[in-house]
Short mmCIF file of C-alpha atoms in Angstrom, two decimals:
data_model
loop_
_atom_site.label_atom_id
_atom_site.label_comp_id
_atom_site.label_asym_id
_atom_site.label_seq_id
_atom_site.Cartn_x
_atom_site.Cartn_y
_atom_site.Cartn_z
CA UNK A 1 50.52 -6.45 23.69
CA UNK A 2 49.19 -7.04 27.21
CA UNK A 3 50.88 -3.82 28.33
CA UNK A 4 49.06 -1.90 25.61
CA UNK A 5 45.80 -3.53 26.66
CA UNK A 6 46.35 -2.50 30.29
CA UNK A 7 47.25 1.01 29.12
CA UNK A 8 44.04 1.20 27.05
CA UNK A 9 41.89 0.04 29.97
CA UNK A 10 43.61 2.46 32.33
CA UNK A 11 42.92 5.35 29.92
CA UNK A 12 39.22 4.51 29.79
CA UNK A 13 38.95 4.18 33.59
CA UNK A 14 40.94 7.33 34.34
CA UNK A 15 38.95 9.49 31.92
CA UNK A 16 35.33 8.28 32.27
CA UNK A 17 33.95 11.56 30.94
CA UNK A 18 35.85 11.28 27.66
CA UNK A 19 34.95 7.59 27.28
CA UNK A 20 31.29 8.32 28.02
CA UNK A 21 31.23 11.14 25.46
CA UNK A 22 32.73 8.86 22.81
CA UNK A 23 30.24 6.10 23.63
CA UNK A 24 27.34 8.55 23.62
CA UNK A 25 28.26 9.73 20.12
CA UNK A 26 27.89 6.17 18.83
CA UNK A 27 24.67 5.65 20.79
CA UNK A 28 23.19 8.89 19.43
CA UNK A 29 24.26 8.09 15.88
CA UNK A 30 22.90 4.53 15.92
CA UNK A 31 19.72 5.62 17.72
CA UNK A 32 19.11 8.30 15.08
CA UNK A 33 19.52 5.77 12.28
CA UNK A 34 17.21 3.23 13.96
CA UNK A 35 14.55 5.76 14.96
CA UNK A 36 14.40 7.53 11.60
CA UNK A 37 14.52 4.30 9.58
CA UNK A 38 11.68 2.70 11.59
CA UNK A 39 9.66 5.92 11.56
CA UNK A 40 10.03 6.38 7.80
CA UNK A 41 8.98 2.78 7.19
CA UNK A 42 5.96 3.24 9.47
CA UNK A 43 5.02 6.56 7.88
CA UNK A 44 5.40 5.06 4.41
CA UNK A 45 2.97 2.26 5.33
CA UNK A 46 0.57 4.80 6.85
CA UNK A 47 0.55 6.96 3.71
CA UNK A 48 -0.02 3.94 1.48
CA UNK A 49 -2.86 2.74 3.71
CA UNK A 50 -4.41 6.21 3.67
CA UNK A 51 -4.28 6.43 -0.11
CA UNK A 52 -5.53 2.84 -0.43
CA UNK A 53 -8.56 3.68 1.70
CA UNK A 54 -9.66 6.13 -1.01
CA UNK A 55 -8.31 4.54 -4.19
CA UNK A 56 -8.42 0.88 -3.14
CA UNK A 57 -5.60 -1.56 -2.54
CA UNK A 58 -5.63 -2.84 -6.12
CA UNK A 59 -3.00 -1.10 -8.23
CA UNK A 60 -4.16 -2.75 -11.49
CA UNK A 61 -7.36 -4.17 -12.98
CA UNK A 62 -7.81 -6.75 -15.74
CA UNK A 63 -11.08 -6.70 -17.66
CA UNK A 64 -12.58 -7.53 -21.05
CA UNK A 65 -12.10 -4.64 -23.46
CA UNK A 66 -15.54 -4.97 -25.05
CA UNK A 67 -17.40 -6.46 -22.07
CA UNK A 68 -18.58 -10.02 -21.81
CA UNK A 69 -16.31 -10.99 -18.92
CA UNK A 70 -13.14 -13.04 -18.59
CA UNK A 71 -12.46 -16.75 -18.41
CA UNK A 72 -11.97 -17.72 -14.75
CA UNK A 73 -8.84 -19.67 -15.71
CA UNK A 74 -7.09 -16.39 -16.50
CA UNK A 75 -6.91 -15.72 -12.75
CA UNK A 76 -4.09 -18.24 -12.23
CA UNK A 77 -2.09 -16.74 -15.11
CA UNK A 78 -2.25 -13.27 -13.58
CA UNK A 79 -1.56 -14.51 -10.04
CA UNK A 80 1.67 -16.23 -11.12
CA UNK A 81 3.09 -13.11 -12.80
CA UNK A 82 6.26 -11.84 -11.05
CA UNK A 83 5.51 -8.83 -8.86
CA UNK A 84 1.85 -9.72 -8.28
CA UNK A 85 1.05 -10.11 -4.58
CA UNK A 86 -2.59 -11.09 -5.11
CA UNK A 87 -5.05 -11.50 -7.99
CA UNK A 88 -8.65 -11.19 -6.79
CA UNK A 89 -11.63 -12.18 -9.00
CA UNK A 90 -14.79 -10.10 -9.00
CA UNK A 91 -18.32 -10.26 -10.38
CA UNK A 92 -19.69 -6.71 -10.57
CA UNK A 93 -23.25 -6.27 -11.79
CA UNK A 94 -25.95 -3.59 -11.38
CA UNK A 95 -29.17 -4.92 -9.93
CA UNK A 96 -32.20 -3.92 -7.90
CA UNK A 97 -32.48 -4.73 -4.20
CA UNK A 98 -36.08 -5.29 -3.07
CA UNK A 99 -36.98 -5.31 0.62
CA UNK A 100 -40.49 -4.86 2.01
CA UNK A 101 -41.67 -2.94 -1.00
CA UNK A 102 -38.56 -0.76 -1.21
CA UNK A 103 -36.62 -0.89 -4.50
CA UNK A 104 -33.02 0.41 -4.52
CA UNK A 105 -30.52 0.22 -7.35
CA UNK A 106 -27.34 -1.42 -6.04
CA UNK A 107 -24.14 -3.03 -7.29
CA UNK A 108 -23.79 -6.75 -6.56
CA UNK A 109 -20.20 -7.83 -5.91
CA UNK A 110 -19.37 -11.51 -6.19
CA UNK A 111 -16.18 -12.01 -4.15
CA UNK A 112 -13.73 -14.81 -3.49
CA UNK A 113 -14.00 -15.40 0.26
CA UNK A 114 -10.34 -16.42 0.64
CA UNK A 115 -8.78 -13.65 -1.48
CA UNK A 116 -11.05 -10.63 -1.07
CA UNK A 117 -9.31 -9.36 2.09
CA UNK A 118 -6.33 -8.43 -0.10
CA UNK A 119 -8.49 -5.71 -1.72
CA UNK A 120 -11.29 -4.78 0.69
CA UNK A 121 -10.83 -4.27 4.42
CA UNK A 122 -13.90 -4.36 6.65
CA UNK A 123 -15.16 -5.80 9.92
CA UNK A 124 -18.41 -7.52 10.80
CA UNK A 125 -20.57 -5.04 12.76
CA UNK A 126 -23.53 -7.43 13.15
CA UNK A 127 -24.18 -11.04 12.22
CA UNK A 128 -21.50 -13.30 10.81
CA UNK A 129 -19.08 -13.42 7.87
CA UNK A 130 -19.94 -14.93 4.49
CA UNK A 131 -19.48 -18.62 3.94
CA UNK A 132 -19.82 -20.89 0.94
CA UNK A 133 -23.53 -21.09 1.66
CA UNK A 134 -25.78 -18.52 -0.09
CA UNK A 135 -25.98 -15.23 1.77
CA UNK A 136 -25.23 -11.51 1.50
CA UNK A 137 -23.36 -8.76 3.36
CA UNK A 138 -24.47 -5.11 3.43
CA UNK A 139 -22.75 -1.97 4.72
CA UNK A 140 -24.15 -1.25 8.19
CA UNK A 141 -25.22 2.38 7.65
CA UNK A 142 -26.75 1.60 4.25
CA UNK A 143 -28.71 -1.32 5.74
CA UNK A 144 -29.84 0.88 8.63
CA UNK A 145 -31.38 3.37 6.19
CA UNK A 146 -33.43 0.54 4.68
CA UNK A 147 -34.24 -1.10 8.01
CA UNK A 148 -32.44 -4.33 7.14
CA UNK A 149 -31.06 -6.55 9.91
CA UNK A 150 -29.09 -9.82 9.81
CA UNK A 151 -31.47 -12.70 9.10
CA UNK A 152 -33.77 -10.61 6.86
CA UNK A 153 -34.47 -11.88 3.37
CA UNK A 154 -33.87 -9.62 0.39
CA UNK A 155 -34.42 -10.05 -3.34
CA UNK A 156 -31.96 -9.17 -6.07
CA UNK A 157 -34.45 -8.95 -8.95
CA UNK A 158 -35.83 -12.51 -8.87
CA UNK A 159 -33.10 -14.15 -6.75
CA UNK A 160 -33.72 -14.42 -3.02
CA UNK A 161 -30.89 -14.17 -0.51
CA UNK A 162 -30.57 -13.95 3.26
CA UNK A 163 -28.58 -11.13 4.87
CA UNK A 164 -26.01 -12.89 7.06
CA UNK A 165 -24.18 -9.81 8.33
CA UNK A 166 -23.57 -6.07 8.28
CA UNK A 167 -20.07 -4.68 7.74
CA UNK A 168 -18.14 -1.53 8.46
CA UNK A 169 -14.97 -0.46 6.59
CA UNK A 170 -11.87 -0.76 8.73
CA UNK A 171 -9.35 1.97 9.48
CA UNK A 172 -9.44 5.20 7.55
CA UNK A 173 -11.78 4.00 4.80
CA UNK A 174 -14.87 6.17 4.56
CA UNK A 175 -18.25 4.67 5.33
CA UNK A 176 -19.56 5.12 1.79
CA UNK A 177 -16.91 2.88 0.20
CA UNK A 178 -19.25 -0.12 0.54
CA UNK A 179 -22.58 1.72 0.60
CA UNK A 180 -24.92 0.61 -2.16
CA UNK A 181 -22.97 -2.65 -2.51
CA UNK A 182 -24.22 -6.18 -1.87
CA UNK A 183 -21.41 -8.65 -1.21
CA UNK A 184 -22.08 -12.24 -2.30
CA UNK A 185 -19.96 -15.39 -2.55
CA UNK A 186 -18.47 -15.61 -6.04
CA UNK A 187 -20.22 -18.86 -6.91
CA UNK A 188 -23.60 -17.46 -5.82
CA UNK A 189 -23.11 -14.31 -7.94
CA UNK A 190 -22.11 -16.42 -10.95
CA UNK A 191 -25.27 -18.49 -10.55
CA UNK A 192 -27.56 -15.44 -10.15
CA UNK A 193 -26.19 -13.61 -13.20
CA UNK A 194 -25.59 -16.64 -15.44
CA UNK A 195 -21.80 -16.34 -15.49
CA UNK A 196 -20.65 -19.88 -14.71
CA UNK A 197 -16.86 -20.08 -15.10
CA UNK A 198 -16.55 -16.36 -15.89
CA UNK A 199 -15.66 -13.21 -13.96
CA UNK A 200 -16.03 -9.52 -14.76
CA UNK A 201 -12.80 -8.20 -13.30
CA UNK A 202 -9.46 -9.25 -11.83
CA UNK A 203 -8.16 -6.82 -9.22
CA UNK A 204 -4.37 -6.99 -8.96
CA UNK A 205 -2.46 -6.08 -5.80
CA UNK A 206 1.20 -5.38 -6.59
CA UNK A 207 4.02 -6.37 -4.27
CA UNK A 208 5.38 -3.41 -2.27
CA UNK A 209 8.86 -3.78 -3.76
CA UNK A 210 7.66 -4.11 -7.36
CA UNK A 211 7.13 -1.32 -9.89
CA UNK A 212 3.41 -1.24 -10.92
CA UNK A 213 4.33 -0.14 -14.46
CA UNK A 214 6.66 -3.11 -14.94
CA UNK A 215 4.09 -5.49 -13.48
CA UNK A 216 1.42 -4.06 -15.81
CA UNK A 217 3.69 -4.66 -18.81
CA UNK A 218 4.31 -8.28 -17.73
CA UNK A 219 0.60 -8.95 -17.21
CA UNK A 220 -0.27 -7.37 -20.58
CA UNK A 221 2.08 -9.82 -22.36
CA UNK A 222 0.20 -12.81 -20.89
CA UNK A 223 -3.37 -11.65 -21.59
CA UNK A 224 -5.39 -13.16 -24.44
CA UNK A 225 -6.86 -10.91 -27.16
CA UNK A 226 -9.75 -8.82 -25.89
CA UNK A 227 -8.43 -8.53 -22.30
CA UNK A 228 -6.71 -5.37 -21.08
CA UNK A 229 -4.89 -4.35 -17.91
CA UNK A 230 -4.96 -0.76 -16.60
CA UNK A 231 -4.72 1.16 -13.34
CA UNK A 232 -8.06 1.70 -11.54
CA UNK A 233 -9.71 4.98 -12.49
CA UNK A 234 -9.49 6.16 -8.88
CA UNK A 235 -5.68 5.88 -9.00
CA UNK A 236 -5.27 9.44 -10.17
CA UNK A 237 -2.01 10.97 -11.37
CA UNK A 238 -2.20 13.48 -8.52
CA UNK A 239 -2.31 10.67 -5.97
CA UNK A 240 0.80 9.06 -7.48
CA UNK A 241 2.54 12.44 -7.54
CA UNK A 242 1.70 13.00 -3.87
CA UNK A 243 2.98 9.55 -2.93
CA UNK A 244 6.21 10.16 -4.88
CA UNK A 245 6.74 13.45 -3.02
CA UNK A 246 6.22 11.70 0.30
CA UNK A 247 8.68 8.93 -0.59
CA UNK A 248 11.35 11.46 -1.58
CA UNK A 249 10.85 13.35 1.68
CA UNK A 250 11.27 10.16 3.71
CA UNK A 251 14.41 9.18 1.77
CA UNK A 252 15.84 12.65 2.39
CA UNK A 253 15.15 12.32 6.13
CA UNK A 254 16.95 8.95 6.25
CA UNK A 255 19.97 10.16 4.26
CA UNK A 256 20.39 13.33 6.31
CA UNK A 257 20.16 11.42 9.60
CA UNK A 258 22.90 9.02 8.41
CA UNK A 259 25.13 11.93 7.41
CA UNK A 260 24.61 13.77 10.69
CA UNK A 261 25.32 10.67 12.77
CA UNK A 262 28.52 10.00 10.80
CA UNK A 263 29.83 13.53 11.44
CA UNK A 264 29.02 13.35 15.16
CA UNK A 265 30.87 10.04 15.63
CA UNK A 266 33.84 11.11 13.50
CA UNK A 267 34.26 14.42 15.34
CA UNK A 268 34.10 12.73 18.76
CA UNK A 269 36.75 10.14 17.88
CA UNK A 270 39.03 12.83 16.48
CA UNK A 271 38.82 14.72 19.78
CA UNK A 272 39.30 11.49 21.76
CA UNK A 273 42.52 10.55 20.00
CA UNK A 274 43.66 14.19 19.79
CA UNK A 275 43.55 14.60 23.58
CA UNK A 276 45.70 11.45 24.01
CA UNK A 277 48.30 12.50 21.42
CA UNK A 278 51.09 13.13 23.91
CA UNK A 279 50.58 9.81 25.75
CA UNK A 280 50.54 7.96 22.43
CA UNK A 281 53.80 9.71 21.50
CA UNK A 282 55.34 8.52 24.77
CA UNK A 283 54.29 4.95 23.90
CA UNK A 284 56.10 5.34 20.58
CA UNK A 285 59.15 6.71 22.38
CA UNK A 286 59.41 3.68 24.73
CA UNK A 287 59.19 1.15 21.88
CA UNK A 288 55.62 0.73 20.67
CA UNK A 289 55.39 0.41 16.89
CA UNK A 290 53.05 2.34 14.65
CA UNK A 291 51.02 -0.80 14.00
CA UNK A 292 50.61 -1.54 17.70
CA UNK A 293 49.37 2.00 18.41
CA UNK A 294 46.90 1.82 15.50
CA UNK A 295 45.62 -1.62 16.53
CA UNK A 296 45.14 -0.51 20.14
CA UNK A 297 43.01 2.49 19.09
CA UNK A 298 41.02 0.40 16.58
CA UNK A 299 40.36 -2.26 19.24
CA UNK A 300 39.05 0.44 21.60
CA UNK A 301 36.79 1.76 18.85
CA UNK A 302 35.50 -1.74 18.09
CA UNK A 303 34.55 -2.34 21.73
CA UNK A 304 32.98 1.11 21.95
CA UNK A 305 31.13 0.43 18.71
CA UNK A 306 29.68 -2.88 19.91
CA UNK A 307 28.45 -1.39 23.18
CA UNK A 308 27.16 1.69 21.38
CA UNK A 309 25.25 -0.39 18.82
CA UNK A 310 23.43 -2.37 21.52
CA UNK A 311 22.51 0.73 23.50
CA UNK A 312 21.76 2.70 20.33
CA UNK A 313 19.25 0.13 19.08
CA UNK A 314 17.41 0.24 22.42
CA UNK A 315 17.37 4.06 22.47
CA UNK A 316 16.39 4.12 18.79
CA UNK A 317 13.35 1.92 19.41
CA UNK A 318 12.24 4.28 22.16
CA UNK A 319 12.82 7.21 19.82
CA UNK A 320 10.79 5.54 17.08
CA UNK A 321 7.87 5.15 19.50
CA UNK A 322 8.09 8.82 20.47
CA UNK A 323 8.32 9.89 16.82
CA UNK A 324 5.30 7.75 15.98
CA UNK A 325 3.29 9.33 18.78
CA UNK A 326 4.37 12.81 17.66
CA UNK A 327 3.32 12.10 14.07
CA UNK A 328 0.00 10.73 15.35
CA UNK A 329 -0.66 14.08 17.02
CA UNK A 330 0.70 16.14 14.13
CA UNK A 331 -1.17 14.35 11.34
CA UNK A 332 -4.26 13.54 13.47
CA UNK A 333 -4.16 9.90 12.33
CA UNK A 334 -3.38 6.51 13.83
CA UNK A 335 -0.14 5.19 12.39
CA UNK A 336 0.46 1.45 12.02
CA UNK A 337 2.50 -0.20 14.80
CA UNK A 338 6.26 0.04 14.34
CA UNK A 339 8.06 -2.98 12.90
CA UNK A 340 11.65 -4.03 13.65
CA UNK A 341 12.87 -5.43 10.34
CA UNK A 342 16.22 -7.17 9.69
CA UNK A 343 17.20 -4.16 7.54
CA UNK A 344 17.00 -1.86 10.59
CA UNK A 345 19.28 -4.11 12.69
CA UNK A 346 21.68 -4.55 9.75
CA UNK A 347 21.93 -0.78 9.20
CA UNK A 348 22.49 -0.17 12.91
CA UNK A 349 25.30 -2.75 13.21
CA UNK A 350 27.06 -1.86 9.97
CA UNK A 351 26.71 1.87 10.49
CA UNK A 352 27.69 1.89 14.18
CA UNK A 353 30.74 -0.37 13.84
CA UNK A 354 31.74 1.04 10.45
CA UNK A 355 31.71 4.70 11.46
CA UNK A 356 33.40 3.89 14.79
CA UNK A 357 36.26 2.13 12.99
CA UNK A 358 36.57 4.84 10.32
CA UNK A 359 36.36 7.59 12.95
CA UNK A 360 39.18 5.99 14.91
CA UNK A 361 41.29 4.94 11.91
CA UNK A 362 41.90 8.47 10.61
CA UNK A 363 43.25 9.98 13.88
CA UNK A 364 45.01 6.70 14.78
CA UNK A 365 46.92 6.80 11.51
CA UNK A 366 47.80 10.44 12.15
CA UNK A 367 48.97 9.72 15.69
CA UNK A 368 51.06 6.74 14.59
CA UNK A 369 52.81 8.62 11.78
CA UNK A 370 53.79 11.64 13.88
CA UNK A 371 57.38 11.33 15.25
CA UNK A 372 57.40 10.87 19.07
CA UNK A 373 59.25 14.13 19.74
CA UNK A 374 56.82 16.15 17.64
CA UNK A 375 53.83 14.37 19.16
CA UNK A 376 54.85 15.56 22.64
CA UNK A 377 54.43 19.19 21.56
CA UNK A 378 51.69 21.40 22.93
CA UNK A 379 49.72 21.75 19.70
CA UNK A 380 49.49 19.12 16.97
CA UNK A 381 51.06 20.25 13.71
CA UNK A 382 48.07 18.98 11.73
CA UNK A 383 45.74 21.23 13.74
CA UNK A 384 47.61 24.37 12.66
CA UNK A 385 48.26 23.43 9.02
CA UNK A 386 45.89 24.53 6.30
CA UNK A 387 44.04 21.83 4.41
CA UNK A 388 45.29 20.72 1.04
CA UNK A 389 44.12 22.74 -1.95
CA UNK A 390 43.08 19.46 -3.54
CA UNK A 391 40.34 19.04 -0.91
CA UNK A 392 38.99 22.51 -1.63
CA UNK A 393 39.10 21.95 -5.38
CA UNK A 394 37.36 18.59 -5.00
CA UNK A 395 34.72 20.21 -2.76
CA UNK A 396 34.12 22.96 -5.31
CA UNK A 397 33.78 20.43 -8.12
CA UNK A 398 31.44 18.31 -6.01
CA UNK A 399 29.25 21.34 -5.24
CA UNK A 400 29.10 22.32 -8.91
CA UNK A 401 28.23 18.83 -10.15
CA UNK A 402 25.68 18.12 -7.41
CA UNK A 403 24.05 21.54 -7.86
CA UNK A 404 23.69 20.96 -11.59
CA UNK A 405 22.28 17.45 -10.98
CA UNK A 406 19.87 18.76 -8.35
CA UNK A 407 18.66 21.46 -10.77
CA UNK A 408 18.18 18.76 -13.40
CA UNK A 409 16.04 16.73 -10.99
CA UNK A 410 13.91 19.77 -10.16
CA UNK A 411 13.43 20.66 -13.84
CA UNK A 412 12.57 17.06 -14.73
CA UNK A 413 15.65 16.39 -16.84
CA UNK A 414 16.92 13.72 -14.43
CA UNK A 415 15.03 11.08 -12.39
CA UNK A 416 13.81 12.33 -9.01
CA UNK A 417 15.38 9.42 -7.13
CA UNK A 418 18.78 11.08 -7.74
CA UNK A 419 17.73 14.17 -5.76
CA UNK A 420 18.49 12.68 -2.34
CA UNK A 421 22.01 11.55 -3.28
CA UNK A 422 22.84 14.87 -4.93
CA UNK A 423 21.56 16.74 -1.87
CA UNK A 424 23.87 14.77 0.42
CA UNK A 425 26.78 15.30 -2.01
CA UNK A 426 26.11 19.04 -1.99
CA UNK A 427 26.36 19.09 1.82
CA UNK A 428 29.66 17.18 1.75
CA UNK A 429 31.09 19.48 -0.90
CA UNK A 430 30.11 22.52 1.16
CA UNK A 431 31.86 21.08 4.25
CA UNK A 432 35.05 20.65 2.20
CA UNK A 433 34.92 24.35 1.31
CA UNK A 434 34.63 25.50 4.93
CA UNK A 435 38.38 25.54 5.69
CA UNK A 436 39.39 27.97 2.89
CA UNK A 437 36.68 30.46 3.88
CA UNK A 438 37.07 30.03 7.66
CA UNK A 439 39.47 32.98 8.01
CA UNK A 440 37.43 35.35 5.85
CA UNK A 441 34.09 34.52 7.48
CA UNK A 442 35.43 34.65 11.05
CA UNK A 443 37.21 37.93 10.24
CA UNK A 444 33.99 39.43 8.93
CA UNK A 445 32.15 38.36 12.05
CA UNK A 446 34.84 39.92 14.24
CA UNK A 447 34.54 43.18 12.29
CA UNK A 448 30.78 43.20 13.02
CA UNK A 449 30.86 41.90 16.59
CA UNK A 450 34.31 43.13 17.69
CA UNK A 451 33.02 46.15 19.68
CA UNK A 452 30.74 43.82 21.65
CA UNK A 453 33.15 40.91 22.18
CA UNK A 454 36.24 43.10 22.92
CA UNK A 455 39.43 41.33 24.07
CA UNK A 456 37.76 37.96 24.72
CA UNK A 457 36.45 37.93 21.14
CA UNK A 458 39.88 38.65 19.65
CA UNK A 459 41.44 35.83 21.70
CA UNK A 460 38.67 33.44 20.64
CA UNK A 461 39.16 34.43 17.01
CA UNK A 462 42.91 33.71 17.20
CA UNK A 463 42.25 30.35 18.84
CA UNK A 464 39.80 29.39 16.08
CA UNK A 465 42.37 30.20 13.39
CA UNK A 466 45.19 28.59 15.39
CA UNK A 467 43.48 25.16 15.33
CA UNK A 468 42.06 25.26 11.82
CA UNK A 469 41.53 21.51 11.44
CA UNK A 470 39.51 21.08 14.63
CA UNK A 471 37.63 24.36 14.12
CA UNK A 472 36.67 23.38 10.58
CA UNK A 473 35.39 19.99 11.70
CA UNK A 474 33.38 21.54 14.54
CA UNK A 475 31.83 24.11 12.19
CA UNK A 476 31.12 21.26 9.75
CA UNK A 477 29.22 19.29 12.40
CA UNK A 478 27.14 22.36 13.30
CA UNK A 479 26.52 23.09 9.62
CA UNK A 480 25.38 19.52 8.87
CA UNK A 481 23.23 19.45 12.03
CA UNK A 482 21.46 22.72 11.18
CA UNK A 483 21.06 21.71 7.52
CA UNK A 484 19.64 18.36 8.58
CA UNK A 485 17.17 20.01 10.95
CA UNK A 486 15.97 22.42 8.27
CA UNK A 487 15.84 19.63 5.69
CA UNK A 488 13.84 17.28 7.93
CA UNK A 489 11.41 20.04 8.91
CA UNK A 490 10.92 21.04 5.27
CA UNK A 491 10.40 17.42 4.21
CA UNK A 492 7.76 16.85 6.91
CA UNK A 493 5.93 20.11 6.21
CA UNK A 494 6.04 19.54 2.44
CA UNK A 495 4.62 16.03 2.86
CA UNK A 496 1.80 17.33 5.06
CA UNK A 497 1.06 20.11 2.55
CA UNK A 498 1.02 17.62 -0.34
CA UNK A 499 -1.45 15.40 1.49
CA UNK A 500 -3.67 18.37 2.34
CA UNK A 501 -3.59 19.58 -1.27
CA UNK A 502 -4.41 16.09 -2.53
CA UNK A 503 -7.23 15.77 -0.01
CA UNK A 504 -8.70 19.18 -0.89
CA UNK A 505 -8.68 18.44 -4.62
CA UNK A 506 -9.90 14.85 -4.42
CA UNK A 507 -12.53 15.36 -1.71
CA UNK A 508 -13.79 18.80 -2.73
CA UNK A 509 -17.07 18.93 -0.79
CA UNK A 510 -17.92 18.76 2.89
CA UNK A 511 -20.94 16.53 2.16
CA UNK A 512 -21.86 14.18 -0.68
CA UNK A 513 -25.52 13.41 -1.39
CA UNK A 514 -26.36 10.42 -3.57
CA UNK A 515 -28.78 7.56 -3.84
CA UNK A 516 -25.90 5.06 -3.71
CA UNK A 517 -22.14 4.88 -4.09
CA UNK A 518 -21.26 5.29 -7.80
CA UNK A 519 -19.08 2.61 -9.37
CA UNK A 520 -16.02 4.50 -10.64
CA UNK A 521 -15.10 1.71 -13.07
CA UNK A 522 -18.44 1.38 -14.89
CA UNK A 523 -20.12 4.71 -14.16
CA UNK A 524 -23.23 3.00 -12.80
CA UNK A 525 -25.18 5.13 -10.34
CA UNK A 526 -28.73 5.77 -9.25
CA UNK A 527 -30.08 9.14 -10.43
CA UNK A 528 -31.26 11.99 -8.18
CA UNK A 529 -34.06 14.41 -9.14
CA UNK A 530 -32.80 17.58 -10.86
CA UNK A 531 -34.84 19.85 -8.60
CA UNK A 532 -32.94 18.60 -5.52
CA UNK A 533 -30.03 20.92 -6.34
CA UNK A 534 -32.24 24.01 -6.26
CA UNK A 535 -33.71 22.95 -2.94
CA UNK A 536 -30.25 22.51 -1.45
CA UNK A 537 -29.03 25.91 -2.68
CA UNK A 538 -31.85 27.58 -0.75
CA UNK A 539 -30.54 26.23 2.56
CA UNK A 540 -28.62 28.73 4.75
CA UNK A 541 -24.90 28.21 5.29
CA UNK A 542 -24.12 26.59 1.92
CA UNK A 543 -21.41 28.31 -0.13
CA UNK A 544 -21.77 26.18 -3.26
CA UNK A 545 -23.60 23.11 -4.55
CA UNK A 546 -22.18 21.20 -7.52
CA UNK A 547 -23.56 18.21 -9.36
CA UNK A 548 -21.92 15.35 -11.24
CA UNK A 549 -23.24 12.82 -13.73
CA UNK A 550 -21.65 9.48 -14.51
CA UNK A 551 -21.77 8.30 -18.10
CA UNK A 552 -20.23 5.29 -19.82
#
């Protein structure tokens, strides 16, 4: 065994180029898995944050069906439901803000100071945060229009309150998401509006791994008569459709990167062992058993795999940073910082070691089973033999089944989450069909390009057909690589187009003019004079002016 170990080390040292190429294949494969997995996770968080900035972080709302509010004790029942990340109480009442003779219709929001950050995300621009003491927060731009500063006293109808701070929405949230709102401590709002022990709304934030529809069904079972749970009105079907399209694109990118990395590693190990075939045959001739030859090659692959995983993770992290910066420039947004999760490390280790062992096991088994005399020949017999018809038949069946399943996903007959798996299966089936058509396709190319390639082309064509096994695998790697590139590009461009389409249909105007931010749940809004529309239409440079009315 020591002799085999010395032989293995000597082979690596004497052929550093071959060893480096084998190691690089593992590094590239693992790096691709790490980079794409981290980037897809980061992009997924970015998309969800972007959509949440418009539709809110709450995926569900619990309210009284006929008005009148909810018992505050119901909050604990909702919060303990499986799949609920946070249950946030809310008092939401229309009122009139009075400041130095100015009267403005606003919405007073009574918020739980410890839980509200799960739904609303803002920073203090001036002043200080709310505390349990009476006080109010206003959106900074809205307060500026009224001339209100921290420390000023305002009236909400007959109740007096001091403005303790001015806030600005954080991140991508638009500045009008808090305009026309007065934020108060929950207890203060309950006292002002005579709602001791009651709340108007429970905003439910669903855990990222939970299905909102299942959580809604669980919450509905626990609610008393008269209380209902529903998605917020701003959670439109188009938004959910756009998010689903984005998720499928990211899953496709991850699956294709895994498939490409597997083919690269497998092809490199086949070439590595194939080049050493004669030396391995000599080992068999001088007494080495089949098991010893297989174990020696597997041990080499395990060491290569461990080194490749460590280097691949480091390169993958660098690649994830570069991908994040590229997406920042492409999408013109600021993505969240990348996160290294245990899942990423687990995938890298399992994938790197697993593919390295599988990639070495197939050629090692071939090399060990070939008789020593035959293994010393110039060309391996398996390189010249045609593939089994069973592989071609299985590939054809796989293509037919996966194509039918993919068509079913597109037509809506099958769930969309099957589309990624069927797409990968279609690629594998196509690779299995490459060997039977290799001769016909290469012959057709020679007929077209023969006058240009001349004698060198005919020799190259014969060499391709002479080593069918290696030629087929090389063509398969190129096919998977090009398919992956086209698939990734299409997924990215489709996701960008979906977001643009969603944006154009949800935010249809360049400017919005209003007296205050309308409450999408209750339809409460301050009215504008009808003649304002005619005055706006007379301004130069306006293509269209539309109006909207909110009614309960």
